[in-house]
Short mmCIF file of C-alpha atoms (C1' of nucleotides) in Angstrom, two decimals:
data_model
loop_
_atom_site.label_atom_id
_atom_site.label_comp_id
_atom_site.label_asym_id
_atom_site.label_seq_id
_atom_site.Cartn_x
_atom_site.Cartn_y
_atom_site.Cartn_z
CA UNK A 243 84.56 103.08 84.79
CA UNK A 244 83.38 100.93 81.98
CA UNK A 245 80.35 102.07 80.18
CA UNK A 246 77.96 99.25 79.71
CA UNK A 247 74.51 99.20 78.33
CA UNK A 248 71.49 97.23 79.44
CA UNK A 249 72.42 94.22 77.41
CA UNK A 250 75.83 94.05 78.99
CA UNK A 251 74.20 94.14 82.38
CA UNK A 252 71.79 91.45 81.37
CA UNK A 253 74.70 89.28 80.31
CA UNK A 254 76.45 89.87 83.61
CA UNK A 255 73.32 88.85 85.44
CA UNK A 256 72.97 85.70 83.38
CA UNK A 257 76.58 84.70 83.86
CA UNK A 258 76.32 85.40 87.52
CA UNK A 259 73.41 83.05 87.86
CA UNK A 260 75.10 80.37 85.84
CA UNK A 261 78.59 80.80 84.52
CA UNK A 262 78.31 77.79 82.29
CA UNK A 263 75.47 79.07 80.22
CA UNK A 264 76.06 78.71 76.52
CA UNK A 265 76.36 81.72 74.28
CA UNK A 266 73.41 80.43 72.34
CA UNK A 267 71.19 80.50 75.37
CA UNK A 268 72.30 83.96 76.37
CA UNK A 269 71.86 85.18 72.84
CA UNK A 270 68.29 84.03 72.85
CA UNK A 271 67.56 85.66 76.18
CA UNK A 272 69.01 89.03 75.32
CA UNK A 273 67.85 89.04 71.76
CA UNK A 274 71.17 89.20 70.01
CA UNK A 275 73.09 86.82 67.82
CA UNK A 276 75.49 84.34 69.30
CA UNK A 277 78.43 86.15 67.78
CA UNK A 278 77.38 89.43 69.28
CA UNK A 279 77.04 87.89 72.70
CA UNK A 280 80.45 86.31 72.50
CA UNK A 281 81.99 89.60 71.49
CA UNK A 282 80.37 91.34 74.41
CA UNK A 283 81.42 88.75 76.93
CA UNK A 284 84.95 88.84 75.58
CA UNK A 285 84.89 92.60 75.93
CA UNK A 286 83.64 92.40 79.50
CA UNK A 287 86.56 90.18 80.29
CA UNK A 288 89.03 92.46 78.60
CA UNK A 289 87.66 95.39 80.49
CA UNK A 290 88.17 93.49 83.67
CA UNK A 291 84.53 93.71 84.62
CA UNK A 292 84.38 89.94 84.59
CA UNK A 293 87.44 88.70 86.42
CA UNK A 294 86.75 85.05 86.05
CA UNK A 295 84.33 82.19 86.44
CA UNK A 296 84.24 79.87 89.37
CA UNK A 297 82.42 76.91 90.80
CA UNK A 298 80.59 77.43 94.03
CA UNK A 299 81.28 74.74 96.53
CA UNK A 300 79.51 73.65 99.65
CA UNK A 301 82.43 73.19 101.98
CA UNK A 302 80.27 71.69 104.65
CA UNK A 303 79.73 68.76 102.31
CA UNK A 304 83.48 68.33 102.16
CA UNK A 305 83.72 68.08 105.88
CA UNK A 306 84.42 71.69 106.63
CA UNK A 307 81.30 72.63 108.50
CA UNK A 308 82.57 75.54 110.52
CA UNK A 309 82.67 79.06 109.20
CA UNK A 310 83.80 82.08 111.15
CA UNK A 311 85.03 85.62 110.85
CA UNK A 312 87.89 86.71 113.02
CA UNK A 313 88.80 90.29 113.62
CA UNK A 314 92.52 90.86 113.94
CA UNK A 315 94.29 93.70 115.65
CA UNK A 316 97.94 94.35 115.10
CA UNK A 317 100.47 96.21 117.16
CA UNK A 318 101.90 99.35 115.80
CA UNK A 319 101.36 100.16 112.22
CA UNK A 320 101.45 96.92 110.42
CA UNK A 321 101.44 97.46 106.70
CA UNK A 322 98.83 95.74 104.64
CA UNK A 323 101.38 93.40 103.16
CA UNK A 324 102.36 92.28 106.63
CA UNK A 325 98.76 91.68 107.57
CA UNK A 326 98.13 89.60 104.52
CA UNK A 327 101.27 87.64 105.02
CA UNK A 328 100.48 86.65 108.56
CA UNK A 329 96.90 85.80 107.82
CA UNK A 330 97.96 83.70 104.90
CA UNK A 331 99.96 81.32 107.02
CA UNK A 332 96.90 79.28 107.68
CA UNK A 333 95.38 77.55 104.69
CA UNK A 334 92.05 77.63 106.43
CA UNK A 335 91.91 81.37 105.89
CA UNK A 336 89.73 81.93 102.89
CA UNK A 337 89.80 85.67 102.60
CA UNK A 338 91.33 88.63 104.29
CA UNK A 339 89.81 92.06 104.33
CA UNK A 340 92.15 94.72 105.59
CA UNK A 341 90.11 97.46 107.10
CA UNK A 342 90.35 101.03 108.19
CA UNK A 343 89.65 101.57 111.81
CA UNK A 344 89.48 99.36 114.79
CA UNK A 345 90.03 95.84 113.77
CA UNK A 346 92.89 96.04 111.31
CA UNK A 347 91.59 93.09 109.40
CA UNK A 348 88.73 90.68 109.12
CA UNK A 349 89.48 87.15 108.01
CA UNK A 350 87.09 84.53 106.80
CA UNK A 351 87.92 81.07 108.10
CA UNK A 352 86.75 77.59 107.26
CA UNK A 353 87.41 74.72 109.60
CA UNK A 354 86.31 71.17 110.19
CA UNK A 355 85.21 71.65 113.74
CA UNK A 356 85.61 73.88 116.75
CA UNK A 357 88.84 72.34 117.82
CA UNK A 358 90.26 72.92 114.42
CA UNK A 359 89.06 76.52 114.41
CA UNK A 360 90.75 77.01 117.73
CA UNK A 361 94.02 75.87 116.26
CA UNK A 362 93.72 78.19 113.33
CA UNK A 363 93.07 81.14 115.56
CA UNK A 364 96.01 80.21 117.73
CA UNK A 365 98.16 80.11 114.65
CA UNK A 366 97.03 83.54 113.65
CA UNK A 367 97.71 84.93 117.10
CA UNK A 368 101.22 83.63 116.99
CA UNK A 369 101.91 84.83 113.50
CA UNK A 370 103.27 88.30 113.19
CA UNK A 371 102.39 90.91 115.71
CA UNK A 372 98.77 90.17 116.30
CA UNK A 373 97.72 91.74 119.52
CA UNK A 374 94.18 90.58 119.71
CA UNK A 375 91.41 88.66 118.02
CA UNK A 376 87.70 88.41 118.26
CA UNK A 377 85.86 85.64 116.52
CA UNK A 378 82.33 85.55 115.21
CA UNK A 379 80.86 82.16 114.53
CA UNK A 380 78.73 82.14 111.43
CA UNK A 381 75.43 80.46 111.97
CA UNK A 382 73.76 81.11 108.71
CA UNK A 383 74.58 82.81 105.45
CA UNK A 384 72.44 84.56 102.94
CA UNK A 385 73.85 85.88 99.76
CA UNK A 386 72.13 87.86 97.12
CA UNK A 387 71.29 85.67 94.24
CA UNK A 388 68.46 87.12 92.33
CA UNK A 389 70.66 89.84 91.29
CA UNK A 390 72.18 91.30 88.42
CA UNK A 391 75.28 93.24 88.98
CA UNK A 392 74.29 96.65 90.02
CA UNK A 393 73.87 99.18 87.40
CA UNK A 394 75.93 102.30 87.89
CA UNK A 395 73.02 104.58 88.33
CA UNK A 396 74.03 108.12 88.85
CA UNK A 397 76.62 108.69 91.48
CA UNK A 398 74.86 110.01 94.49
CA UNK A 399 77.00 113.00 95.02
CA UNK A 400 80.47 114.32 95.03
CA UNK A 401 81.51 113.15 98.32
CA UNK A 402 83.83 110.49 99.26
CA UNK A 403 86.16 108.67 97.11
CA UNK A 404 86.02 108.18 93.48
CA UNK A 405 88.89 106.22 92.28
CA UNK A 406 89.89 103.08 93.98
CA UNK A 407 89.65 100.77 91.17
CA UNK A 408 91.72 97.96 92.39
CA UNK A 409 89.65 94.98 92.76
CA UNK A 410 87.67 94.80 95.83
CA UNK A 411 85.25 92.19 96.36
CA UNK A 412 82.90 91.14 98.91
CA UNK A 413 82.42 87.61 99.09
CA UNK A 414 80.92 84.97 101.01
CA UNK A 415 82.63 81.93 100.09
CA UNK A 416 79.99 79.61 99.12
CA UNK A 417 78.15 77.89 101.74
CA UNK A 418 75.25 75.72 101.41
CA UNK A 419 73.37 78.32 103.18
CA UNK A 420 69.91 79.44 102.54
CA UNK A 421 69.15 81.49 99.64
CA UNK A 422 66.22 83.60 99.41
CA UNK A 423 65.08 85.24 96.40
CA UNK A 424 63.88 88.44 97.55
CA UNK A 425 65.44 91.75 97.44
CA UNK A 426 65.62 93.48 94.26
CA UNK A 427 68.80 94.91 93.45
CA UNK A 428 67.67 97.94 91.83
CA UNK A 429 68.86 100.97 93.54
CA UNK A 430 66.40 102.96 95.45
CA UNK A 431 67.15 106.31 94.17
CA UNK A 432 68.42 104.91 91.00
CA UNK A 433 67.14 106.30 87.90
CA UNK A 434 68.78 107.48 84.85
CA UNK A 435 69.75 105.05 82.22
CA UNK A 436 73.32 105.30 82.99
CA UNK A 437 74.41 103.70 79.89
CA UNK A 438 76.73 105.96 78.13
CA UNK A 439 77.47 103.63 75.40
CA UNK A 440 75.30 103.90 72.40
CA UNK A 441 74.37 100.43 71.58
CA UNK A 442 71.33 99.71 69.56
CA UNK A 443 69.76 96.71 71.07
CA UNK A 444 69.17 95.21 67.81
CA UNK B 210 79.85 63.83 103.99
CA UNK B 211 80.54 62.94 100.44
CA UNK B 212 83.39 60.64 99.81
CA UNK B 213 85.49 61.95 97.04
CA UNK B 214 88.74 60.72 95.68
CA UNK B 215 91.72 62.64 94.41
CA UNK B 216 90.31 63.00 90.95
CA UNK B 217 87.12 64.52 92.27
CA UNK B 218 89.18 67.03 94.20
CA UNK B 219 91.24 67.78 91.15
CA UNK B 220 88.06 68.46 89.21
CA UNK B 221 86.80 70.76 91.94
CA UNK B 222 90.05 72.64 91.84
CA UNK B 223 89.92 72.99 88.08
CA UNK B 224 86.35 74.20 88.08
CA UNK B 225 87.10 76.59 90.87
CA UNK B 226 89.88 78.15 88.84
CA UNK B 227 87.76 78.37 85.76
CA UNK B 228 84.18 77.25 85.75
CA UNK B 229 83.96 77.39 82.00
CA UNK B 230 86.57 74.81 81.34
CA UNK B 231 85.51 72.18 78.86
CA UNK B 232 85.13 68.58 79.84
CA UNK B 233 87.72 67.73 77.26
CA UNK B 234 90.29 69.94 78.87
CA UNK B 235 89.58 68.59 82.31
CA UNK B 236 89.65 65.05 81.01
CA UNK B 237 93.10 65.59 79.66
CA UNK B 238 94.34 67.11 82.89
CA UNK B 239 93.05 64.41 85.17
CA UNK B 240 93.76 61.58 82.83
CA UNK B 241 90.26 60.27 82.32
CA UNK B 242 87.94 60.18 79.37
CA UNK B 243 85.54 63.00 78.66
CA UNK B 244 82.60 60.82 79.53
CA UNK B 245 84.04 59.88 82.88
CA UNK B 246 84.70 63.50 83.74
CA UNK B 247 81.20 64.50 82.85
CA UNK B 248 79.78 61.75 85.01
CA UNK B 249 81.87 62.84 87.95
CA UNK B 250 80.99 66.49 87.61
CA UNK B 251 77.32 65.57 87.32
CA UNK B 252 77.66 63.53 90.46
CA UNK B 253 79.35 66.37 92.32
CA UNK B 254 76.37 68.50 91.49
CA UNK B 255 73.91 65.86 92.54
CA UNK B 256 75.71 65.48 95.82
CA UNK B 257 75.45 69.20 96.33
CA UNK B 258 79.18 69.61 96.61
CA UNK B 259 79.07 71.94 93.65
CA UNK B 260 76.18 74.31 94.19
CA UNK B 261 76.57 76.30 91.05
CA UNK B 262 78.83 78.24 88.78
CA UNK B 263 79.17 81.97 88.76
CA UNK B 264 80.98 84.83 87.12
CA UNK B 265 83.26 86.89 89.30
CA UNK B 266 82.75 90.57 88.82
CA UNK B 267 84.84 93.59 89.67
CA UNK B 268 82.24 95.88 91.09
CA UNK B 269 84.61 98.78 91.27
CA UNK B 270 84.68 98.72 87.51
CA UNK B 271 80.94 99.11 87.54
CA UNK B 272 81.14 102.18 89.65
CA UNK B 273 80.74 100.55 93.02
CA UNK B 274 84.07 101.27 94.59
CA UNK B 275 83.16 101.09 98.23
CA UNK B 276 83.05 97.88 100.17
CA UNK B 277 82.29 97.57 103.84
CA UNK B 278 81.21 95.16 106.53
CA UNK B 279 78.67 96.34 109.03
CA UNK B 280 78.01 94.59 112.28
CA UNK B 281 74.39 94.67 113.31
CA UNK B 282 72.97 94.31 116.77
CA UNK B 283 69.31 93.66 117.33
CA UNK B 284 67.12 94.24 120.32
CA UNK B 285 65.70 91.25 122.06
CA UNK B 286 65.94 87.95 120.41
CA UNK B 287 65.45 88.59 116.79
CA UNK B 288 65.09 85.35 114.91
CA UNK B 289 67.36 84.70 112.00
CA UNK B 290 64.54 85.16 109.55
CA UNK B 291 63.89 88.61 110.94
CA UNK B 292 67.54 89.53 110.67
CA UNK B 293 67.71 88.44 107.10
CA UNK B 294 64.55 90.26 106.25
CA UNK B 295 65.68 93.56 107.60
CA UNK B 296 69.11 93.35 106.11
CA UNK B 297 67.65 92.47 102.78
CA UNK B 298 65.77 95.71 102.49
CA UNK B 299 68.80 97.36 100.99
CA UNK B 300 69.83 96.05 97.62
CA UNK B 301 73.34 97.15 98.37
CA UNK B 302 73.61 94.38 100.91
CA UNK B 303 75.46 91.57 99.23
CA UNK B 304 75.57 89.01 101.96
CA UNK B 305 74.41 88.51 105.49
CA UNK B 306 76.11 86.31 108.02
CA UNK B 307 74.06 85.74 111.11
CA UNK B 308 76.41 85.09 113.96
CA UNK B 309 76.45 83.71 117.44
CA UNK B 310 77.55 86.17 120.03
CA UNK B 311 77.93 89.84 120.13
CA UNK B 312 77.10 91.29 116.81
CA UNK B 313 73.99 89.40 115.75
CA UNK B 314 74.93 89.71 112.13
CA UNK B 315 77.62 90.85 109.78
CA UNK B 316 76.57 92.25 106.45
CA UNK B 317 78.68 92.83 103.40
CA UNK B 318 77.81 96.04 101.62
CA UNK B 319 78.72 97.52 98.27
CA UNK B 320 78.21 101.18 97.56
CA UNK B 321 79.20 103.80 95.05
CA UNK B 322 80.73 106.19 97.50
CA UNK B 323 80.78 107.15 101.14
CA UNK B 324 77.62 109.14 100.94
CA UNK B 325 75.84 106.21 99.43
CA UNK B 326 77.19 103.86 102.09
CA UNK B 327 75.91 106.23 104.70
CA UNK B 328 72.45 106.01 103.25
CA UNK B 329 72.52 102.25 103.22
CA UNK B 330 73.55 102.09 106.84
CA UNK B 331 70.83 104.53 107.77
CA UNK B 332 68.35 102.32 106.02
CA UNK B 333 69.53 99.31 107.96
CA UNK B 334 69.30 101.16 111.24
CA UNK B 335 65.74 102.06 110.54
CA UNK B 336 64.71 98.64 109.39
CA UNK B 337 63.51 96.27 112.03
CA UNK B 338 64.78 96.53 115.52
CA UNK B 339 68.39 97.28 114.91
CA UNK B 340 69.88 98.73 118.02
CA UNK B 341 73.35 99.43 116.85
CA UNK B 342 75.80 99.17 114.03
CA UNK B 343 79.52 99.32 113.57
CA UNK B 344 81.02 99.60 110.15
CA UNK B 345 84.38 98.45 108.89
CA UNK B 346 85.60 99.97 105.66
CA UNK B 347 87.39 97.47 103.50
CA UNK B 348 90.64 98.78 102.16
CA UNK B 349 91.96 95.74 100.47
CA UNK B 350 90.87 92.21 99.83
CA UNK B 351 92.81 89.06 99.39
CA UNK B 352 91.13 85.81 98.61
CA UNK B 353 92.64 82.43 98.35
CA UNK B 354 92.87 81.48 94.76
CA UNK B 355 95.77 79.20 94.34
CA UNK B 356 93.87 76.47 95.94
CA UNK B 357 91.82 73.52 95.43
CA UNK B 358 88.92 72.90 97.65
CA UNK B 359 90.17 71.48 100.85
CA UNK B 360 90.52 67.84 101.05
CA UNK B 361 89.07 66.34 104.18
CA UNK B 362 92.47 65.29 105.33
CA UNK B 363 91.89 62.39 107.55
CA UNK B 364 91.09 63.44 111.03
CA UNK B 365 94.41 62.35 112.22
CA UNK B 366 93.98 62.22 115.89
CA UNK B 367 91.64 61.25 118.61
CA UNK B 368 89.43 64.14 119.08
CA UNK B 369 89.27 66.16 116.03
CA UNK B 370 92.40 66.44 114.20
CA UNK B 371 95.66 67.93 114.89
CA UNK B 372 97.65 67.95 111.85
CA UNK B 373 95.63 70.13 109.71
CA UNK B 374 98.40 70.02 107.30
CA UNK B 375 97.10 67.61 104.84
CA UNK B 376 96.59 69.53 101.74
CA UNK B 377 93.84 71.82 102.47
CA UNK B 378 93.44 74.87 100.65
CA UNK B 379 90.37 76.78 100.81
CA UNK B 380 89.66 78.89 98.00
CA UNK B 381 87.78 81.95 97.45
CA UNK B 382 86.48 83.43 94.41
CA UNK B 383 89.45 85.23 93.26
CA UNK B 384 87.75 88.35 93.88
CA UNK B 385 84.36 88.74 92.95
CA UNK B 386 81.30 89.21 94.56
CA UNK B 387 79.20 87.30 96.71
CA UNK B 388 78.40 84.22 95.10
CA UNK B 389 75.42 82.19 94.93
CA UNK B 390 73.85 81.05 91.91
CA UNK B 391 72.42 77.89 91.44
CA UNK B 392 70.91 76.42 88.55
CA UNK B 393 72.99 75.46 85.77
CA UNK B 394 71.33 74.36 82.78
CA UNK B 395 74.23 72.63 81.52
CA UNK B 396 75.29 69.63 83.35
CA UNK B 397 71.80 68.41 83.78
CA UNK B 398 72.38 64.82 84.21
CA UNK B 399 70.75 64.90 87.55
CA UNK B 400 68.42 62.12 87.93
CA UNK B 401 68.75 59.50 90.49
CA UNK B 402 70.49 59.91 93.73
CA UNK B 403 73.62 57.99 93.46
CA UNK B 404 74.33 56.50 96.74
CA UNK B 405 77.64 56.48 98.23
CA UNK B 406 80.38 55.35 96.11
CA UNK B 407 83.46 53.71 97.34
CA UNK B 408 85.61 54.22 94.41
CA UNK B 409 88.97 53.13 93.32
CA UNK B 410 91.10 56.11 92.86
CA UNK B 411 91.88 54.78 89.51
"C1'" DG C 217 79.80 50.30 89.51
"C1'" DA C 218 82.83 52.75 86.72
"C1'" DT C 219 85.20 53.32 82.43
"C1'" DG C 220 86.53 54.20 77.45
"C1'" DA C 221 85.30 54.60 72.59
"C1'" DA C 222 82.55 55.94 69.00
"C1'" DA C 223 78.37 58.11 66.90
"C1'" DT C 224 75.36 61.94 67.05
"C1'" DC C 225 73.91 66.38 68.28
"C1'" DA C 226 74.87 71.04 70.02
"C1'" DT C 227 77.81 74.81 70.58
"C1'" DA C 228 81.76 77.68 69.76
"C1'" DA C 229 84.97 80.02 66.74
"C1'" DA C 230 86.26 82.10 62.64
"C1'" DT C 231 85.11 84.28 58.29
"C1'" DC C 232 82.56 87.15 55.37
"C1'" DG C 233 79.16 90.39 54.23
"C1'" DC D 72 75.94 93.15 64.11
"C1'" DG D 73 74.20 88.86 61.69
"C1'" DA D 74 74.73 84.74 58.92
"C1'" DT D 75 77.27 80.89 57.37
"C1'" DT D 76 80.71 77.54 57.62
"C1'" DT D 77 83.97 74.77 60.07
"C1'" DA D 78 85.99 72.97 64.23
"C1'" DT D 79 85.29 71.49 68.92
"C1'" DG D 80 82.98 69.94 72.60
"C1'" DA D 81 78.91 67.70 74.90
"C1'" DT D 82 75.92 63.68 75.25
"C1'" DT D 83 74.33 59.31 74.76
"C1'" DT D 84 74.97 54.55 73.76
"C1'" DC D 85 77.25 50.41 74.18
"C1'" DA D 86 80.69 47.05 75.17
"C1'" DT D 87 84.32 45.89 78.69
"C1'" DC D 88 86.70 45.17 83.12
#
DNA sequence: GATGAAATCATAAATCG
DNA sequence: CGATTTATGATTTCATC
């Protein structure tokens, strides 16, 4: 797990709010020189903490006003690769989350209208060995925005997993939805300055 | 619904792949001048098609290796605002999708480990009038990345459409977190609402 | 109404201390 | 890490179709 200091977290927060910010602007906000900021951002990318930069799009404005989540159940023990393959057949599928437990997967779908959604679901049902689906129509979306990427804060306890570094990722594909600036994203029990990396902020 | 031509879609695709691309680079790729590209991107922002630019972060690298979706059920008829409020109490909640039907909402959660996730869910259960929850642990995530924002593809048939084959292609942040940012300080341009624009595809 | 070209200003990238 | 220099890109203006 990368060891980042407060400035690195501040940079992540700034880039999260606006990925097109200039280094100059960020430098001013965090109190470092432009060169230092660039070096840090480059490092964050090398570390894989920042995986990329993307534009957020309001699909509804492009004519794709329907958003839904469909739970998929497969027969037998379908391997993850199989699940992803089948769900990928439809271009309307935006994301696929393979899960442990009852539904075997949860897929995020974007469609133009109900009829279109129906077709997508039918396609999914026919692909591979899907035994059942359950669809949730999304009415409204709220995504955390005020946030800065969470700071590591001390691990709560030796319990579950530890590793799993792959590259998970929640994600609500953009949606013109509402955005509320509320929650803080500081951890409740958080405390300790987790930063392990000595980095004089000056 | 905004009327965009092929070049606009190409720009959306390019910015989706890498939001920090320079106008010069995009200009070269789409075959227009830098000025023209800037004008179009500014317009896409004014239209609200592009809602912002954000950095995609690998939370696992920050020590948040657990990702889960929790379905929430509320007693009575909890209004959307109430649902969002309660789910927002936990900073670990990344996104909230209020849905029509059985679960009243689906929330995306990020946690350090199982124990931590447990705490978050407990918090949600206690907040507001949540009557039940069901959690899906995310094992793997796949998000559409090869794509360009879906093109409206002409509603080919009577009712809605049938051939959804056009050239859609949703796209999800390659793998990052919930997205939602908004302001960009670059690309200001915004000024007057530019009314519809029937434009020659050049 | 939209574009391209050129001039000006801002920012990024590279180098050096 | 900061400062300076140099290269590149962003913006605005203006003339053209």
